[in-house]
mmCIF file of C-alpha atoms in Angstrom:
data_model
loop_
_atom_site.group_PDB
_atom_site.id
_atom_site.type_symbol
_atom_site.label_atom_id
_atom_site.label_comp_id
_atom_site.label_asym_id
_atom_site.label_seq_id
_atom_site.Cartn_x
_atom_site.Cartn_y
_atom_site.Cartn_z
ATOM 1 C CA MET F 14 6.957 25.116 25.172
ATOM 2 C CA ILE F 15 3.312 24.011 25.140
ATOM 3 C CA TRP F 16 3.286 24.300 21.322
ATOM 4 C CA LEU F 17 6.210 21.927 21.077
ATOM 5 C CA ALA F 18 4.400 19.411 23.272
ATOM 6 C CA ILE F 19 1.258 19.736 21.133
ATOM 7 C CA ILE F 20 3.239 19.227 17.916
ATOM 8 C CA VAL F 21 4.983 16.166 19.347
ATOM 9 C CA LEU F 22 1.618 14.766 20.485
ATOM 10 C CA ILE F 23 0.070 15.310 17.038
ATOM 11 C CA LEU F 24 3.015 13.607 15.319
ATOM 12 C CA LEU F 25 2.861 10.727 17.798
ATOM 13 C CA VAL F 26 -0.850 10.222 17.133
ATOM 14 C CA CYS F 27 -0.380 10.395 13.356
ATOM 15 C CA PHE F 28 2.542 7.986 13.212
ATOM 16 C CA ALA F 29 1.721 5.604 16.095
ATOM 17 C CA GLY F 30 -2.076 5.798 15.839
ATOM 18 C CA VAL F 31 -2.050 3.930 12.544
ATOM 19 C CA LEU F 32 -1.011 0.797 14.459
ATOM 20 C CA LEU F 33 -4.671 0.445 15.406
ATOM 21 C CA PHE F 34 -5.554 -0.043 11.723
ATOM 22 C CA GLY F 35 -2.473 -1.352 9.967
ATOM 23 C CA ALA F 36 1.290 -1.087 9.982
ATOM 24 C CA PRO F 37 3.684 1.668 11.000
ATOM 25 C CA TYR F 38 5.504 3.651 8.359
ATOM 26 C CA LEU F 39 8.513 1.709 7.150
ATOM 27 C CA PRO F 40 9.637 2.609 3.641
ATOM 28 C CA THR F 41 9.879 -0.270 1.200
ATOM 29 C CA LEU F 42 13.491 -0.793 0.212
ATOM 30 C CA ARG F 43 14.466 -0.336 -3.425
ATOM 31 C CA PRO F 44 15.230 -4.027 -4.181
ATOM 32 C CA GLN F 45 11.925 -5.211 -2.676
ATOM 33 C CA MET F 46 10.043 -2.402 -4.385
ATOM 34 C CA LYS F 47 11.466 -3.421 -7.768
ATOM 35 C CA THR F 48 10.621 -7.090 -7.091
ATOM 36 C CA ALA F 49 7.090 -6.240 -5.924
ATOM 37 C CA VAL F 50 6.312 -4.115 -8.987
ATOM 38 C CA GLU F 51 7.717 -6.865 -11.219
ATOM 39 C CA LEU F 52 5.754 -9.648 -9.476
ATOM 40 C CA ALA F 53 2.541 -7.634 -9.777
ATOM 41 C CA GLY F 54 2.781 -8.632 -13.436
ATOM 42 C CA LEU F 55 0.898 -5.628 -14.749
ATOM 43 C CA LYS F 56 0.885 -4.215 -18.249
ATOM 44 C CA PRO F 57 1.059 -0.483 -18.962
ATOM 45 C CA GLY F 58 -2.332 1.100 -18.360
ATOM 46 C CA GLN F 59 -3.380 -1.408 -15.700
ATOM 47 C CA THR F 60 -4.024 -0.279 -12.125
ATOM 48 C CA MET F 61 -2.310 -1.084 -8.861
ATOM 49 C CA LEU F 62 -3.612 -0.166 -5.409
ATOM 50 C CA GLU F 63 -1.138 0.416 -2.621
ATOM 51 C CA LEU F 64 -2.571 -0.018 0.854
ATOM 52 C CA GLY F 65 -0.567 2.254 3.109
ATOM 53 C CA CYS F 66 1.397 4.207 0.517
ATOM 54 C CA GLY F 67 3.621 6.057 2.979
ATOM 55 C CA ASP F 68 5.831 8.510 1.117
ATOM 56 C CA GLY F 69 4.653 7.365 -2.339
ATOM 57 C CA ARG F 70 7.815 5.628 -3.519
ATOM 58 C CA VAL F 71 5.997 2.476 -4.738
ATOM 59 C CA LEU F 72 3.378 4.631 -6.483
ATOM 60 C CA ILE F 73 6.184 6.403 -8.339
ATOM 61 C CA ALA F 74 7.812 3.090 -9.326
ATOM 62 C CA ALA F 75 4.451 1.874 -10.670
ATOM 63 C CA ALA F 76 3.884 5.101 -12.621
ATOM 64 C CA GLN F 77 7.371 4.861 -14.140
ATOM 65 C CA LYS F 78 6.392 1.419 -15.483
ATOM 66 C CA GLY F 79 3.309 2.945 -17.121
ATOM 67 C CA TYR F 80 0.799 1.691 -14.540
ATOM 68 C CA HIS F 81 -1.996 3.656 -12.953
ATOM 69 C CA ALA F 82 -1.695 3.659 -9.177
ATOM 70 C CA VAL F 83 -3.966 4.553 -6.281
ATOM 71 C CA GLY F 84 -2.399 4.819 -2.853
ATOM 72 C CA TYR F 85 -4.254 4.896 0.444
ATOM 73 C CA GLU F 86 -2.601 6.476 3.469
ATOM 74 C CA LEU F 87 -4.103 7.040 6.913
ATOM 75 C CA ASN F 88 -1.377 9.359 8.204
ATOM 76 C CA PRO F 89 -2.183 12.901 6.950
ATOM 77 C CA PHE F 90 1.483 13.950 6.936
ATOM 78 C CA LEU F 91 2.549 10.964 4.855
ATOM 79 C CA ALA F 92 -0.461 11.378 2.546
ATOM 80 C CA ALA F 93 0.626 14.968 1.906
ATOM 81 C CA ILE F 94 4.227 13.869 1.257
ATOM 82 C CA ALA F 95 3.026 11.121 -1.130
ATOM 83 C CA TRP F 96 0.755 13.577 -2.933
ATOM 84 C CA PHE F 97 3.619 16.062 -3.270
ATOM 85 C CA ARG F 98 6.109 13.445 -4.477
ATOM 86 C CA THR F 99 3.681 11.975 -7.046
ATOM 87 C CA ARG F 100 2.283 15.248 -8.428
ATOM 88 C CA ARG F 101 4.473 14.797 -11.509
ATOM 89 C CA TYR F 102 2.412 11.686 -12.341
ATOM 90 C CA ARG F 103 -0.961 13.360 -11.734
ATOM 91 C CA GLY F 104 -2.654 11.577 -14.622
ATOM 92 C CA GLN F 105 -1.485 8.164 -13.429
ATOM 93 C CA VAL F 106 -1.302 8.403 -9.640
ATOM 94 C CA ARG F 107 -3.916 9.295 -7.059
ATOM 95 C CA VAL F 108 -3.255 9.511 -3.327
ATOM 96 C CA VAL F 109 -6.218 9.019 -1.016
ATOM 97 C CA TRP F 110 -5.983 10.188 2.583
ATOM 98 C CA GLY F 111 -8.116 7.649 4.389
ATOM 99 C CA ASP F 112 -8.674 4.187 5.762
ATOM 100 C CA PHE F 113 -8.436 1.550 3.022
ATOM 101 C CA TRP F 114 -10.401 -0.908 5.191
ATOM 102 C CA ARG F 115 -13.489 1.322 4.952
ATOM 103 C CA ALA F 116 -12.970 2.597 1.431
ATOM 104 C CA GLU F 117 -14.606 1.144 -1.639
ATOM 105 C CA TRP F 118 -11.586 0.270 -3.725
ATOM 106 C CA PRO F 119 -11.636 1.399 -7.355
ATOM 107 C CA PRO F 120 -11.236 -1.227 -10.085
ATOM 108 C CA ALA F 121 -7.672 -2.541 -9.986
ATOM 109 C CA ASP F 122 -5.599 -5.398 -11.282
ATOM 110 C CA ALA F 123 -3.156 -5.697 -8.375
ATOM 111 C CA VAL F 124 -2.817 -4.688 -4.737
ATOM 112 C CA PHE F 125 0.494 -4.057 -2.988
ATOM 113 C CA THR F 126 0.805 -3.948 0.781
ATOM 114 C CA PHE F 127 3.241 -4.103 3.661
ATOM 115 C CA LEU F 128 0.911 -4.957 6.549
ATOM 116 C CA LEU F 129 1.462 -6.638 9.891
ATOM 117 C CA PRO F 130 0.701 -10.382 10.189
ATOM 118 C CA ARG F 131 -2.376 -9.817 12.375
ATOM 119 C CA TYR F 132 -4.134 -8.069 9.453
ATOM 120 C CA MET F 133 -3.387 -10.579 6.699
ATOM 121 C CA ASP F 134 -6.516 -12.716 7.269
ATOM 122 C CA LYS F 135 -8.675 -9.607 7.145
ATOM 123 C CA LEU F 136 -6.950 -8.508 3.931
ATOM 124 C CA ASP F 137 -7.489 -11.964 2.413
ATOM 125 C CA LYS F 138 -11.229 -11.659 3.087
ATOM 126 C CA LYS F 139 -11.347 -8.136 1.625
ATOM 127 C CA CYS F 140 -9.554 -9.334 -1.526
ATOM 128 C CA ALA F 141 -11.828 -12.404 -1.787
ATOM 129 C CA ASP F 142 -14.884 -10.094 -1.622
ATOM 130 C CA TYR F 143 -13.443 -7.582 -4.097
ATOM 131 C CA PRO F 144 -15.747 -7.590 -7.141
ATOM 132 C CA HIS F 145 -13.134 -6.920 -9.837
ATOM 133 C CA ARG F 146 -11.345 -9.996 -11.151
ATOM 134 C CA PRO F 147 -8.721 -11.149 -11.650
ATOM 135 C CA LEU F 148 -6.847 -9.556 -8.752
ATOM 136 C CA ARG F 149 -3.267 -10.167 -7.670
ATOM 137 C CA LEU F 150 -2.199 -9.428 -4.085
ATOM 138 C CA VAL F 151 1.496 -8.660 -3.627
ATOM 139 C CA SER F 152 2.540 -8.647 0.021
ATOM 140 C CA PHE F 153 5.902 -7.514 1.295
ATOM 141 C CA ALA F 154 7.271 -9.586 4.198
ATOM 142 C CA PHE F 155 4.068 -11.219 5.433
ATOM 143 C CA GLN F 156 2.060 -14.191 4.208
ATOM 144 C CA ILE F 157 -1.622 -14.953 4.504
ATOM 145 C CA PRO F 158 -1.936 -17.651 7.176
ATOM 146 C CA ASP F 159 -2.912 -21.099 5.872
ATOM 147 C CA LYS F 160 -2.760 -19.959 2.245
ATOM 148 C CA LYS F 161 0.021 -20.919 -0.105
ATOM 149 C CA PRO F 162 1.363 -18.053 -2.226
ATOM 150 C CA ARG F 163 1.409 -18.568 -5.972
ATOM 151 C CA ARG F 164 4.932 -17.157 -6.076
ATOM 152 C CA HIS F 165 7.440 -15.716 -3.664
ATOM 153 C CA ARG F 166 10.803 -14.089 -4.091
ATOM 154 C CA ALA F 167 12.987 -11.878 -1.896
ATOM 155 C CA GLY F 168 10.362 -11.654 0.843
ATOM 156 C CA ILE F 169 7.537 -10.776 -1.553
ATOM 157 C CA TYR F 170 4.485 -13.074 -1.600
ATOM 158 C CA VAL F 171 1.981 -13.187 -4.464
ATOM 159 C CA TYR F 172 -1.620 -14.415 -4.224
ATOM 160 C CA ASP F 173 -4.152 -14.600 -7.056
ATOM 161 C CA TYR F 174 -7.913 -14.108 -6.751
ATOM 162 C CA ALA F 175 -9.693 -15.352 -9.850
#
């Protein structure tokens, strides 16, 4: 019985603990995923970062379009699931188990995220300080406060950093 309690506690920490750094795991729905990948406006061979890649479904959609994709995931269970699901695209997709706020992002052309509103200002600053230009931020559901998106459709907001 104690093992069951320990397992439940570990799962609770892994899934709820991420709220201290970002958003809980909520899979991106297929229509929004398709719209987000389209609005990223990438060409085959370009790179997209996904901040909080969850189960890897957006990484797979990006790889199927011919993009390179790097996904960051704080939850070790979800990082393992994303790695397993994307292993077919090993040359195009990389899953990083870690905190994207502390990581030095690799060169990329677009960033996709599904964060909570309280983190959008912080993300805006991180994107503004990102040394590789141009960069396109594609945000599902949440806008950057006091900043007008360049485009928006179906709950997806696009911001450009030149």
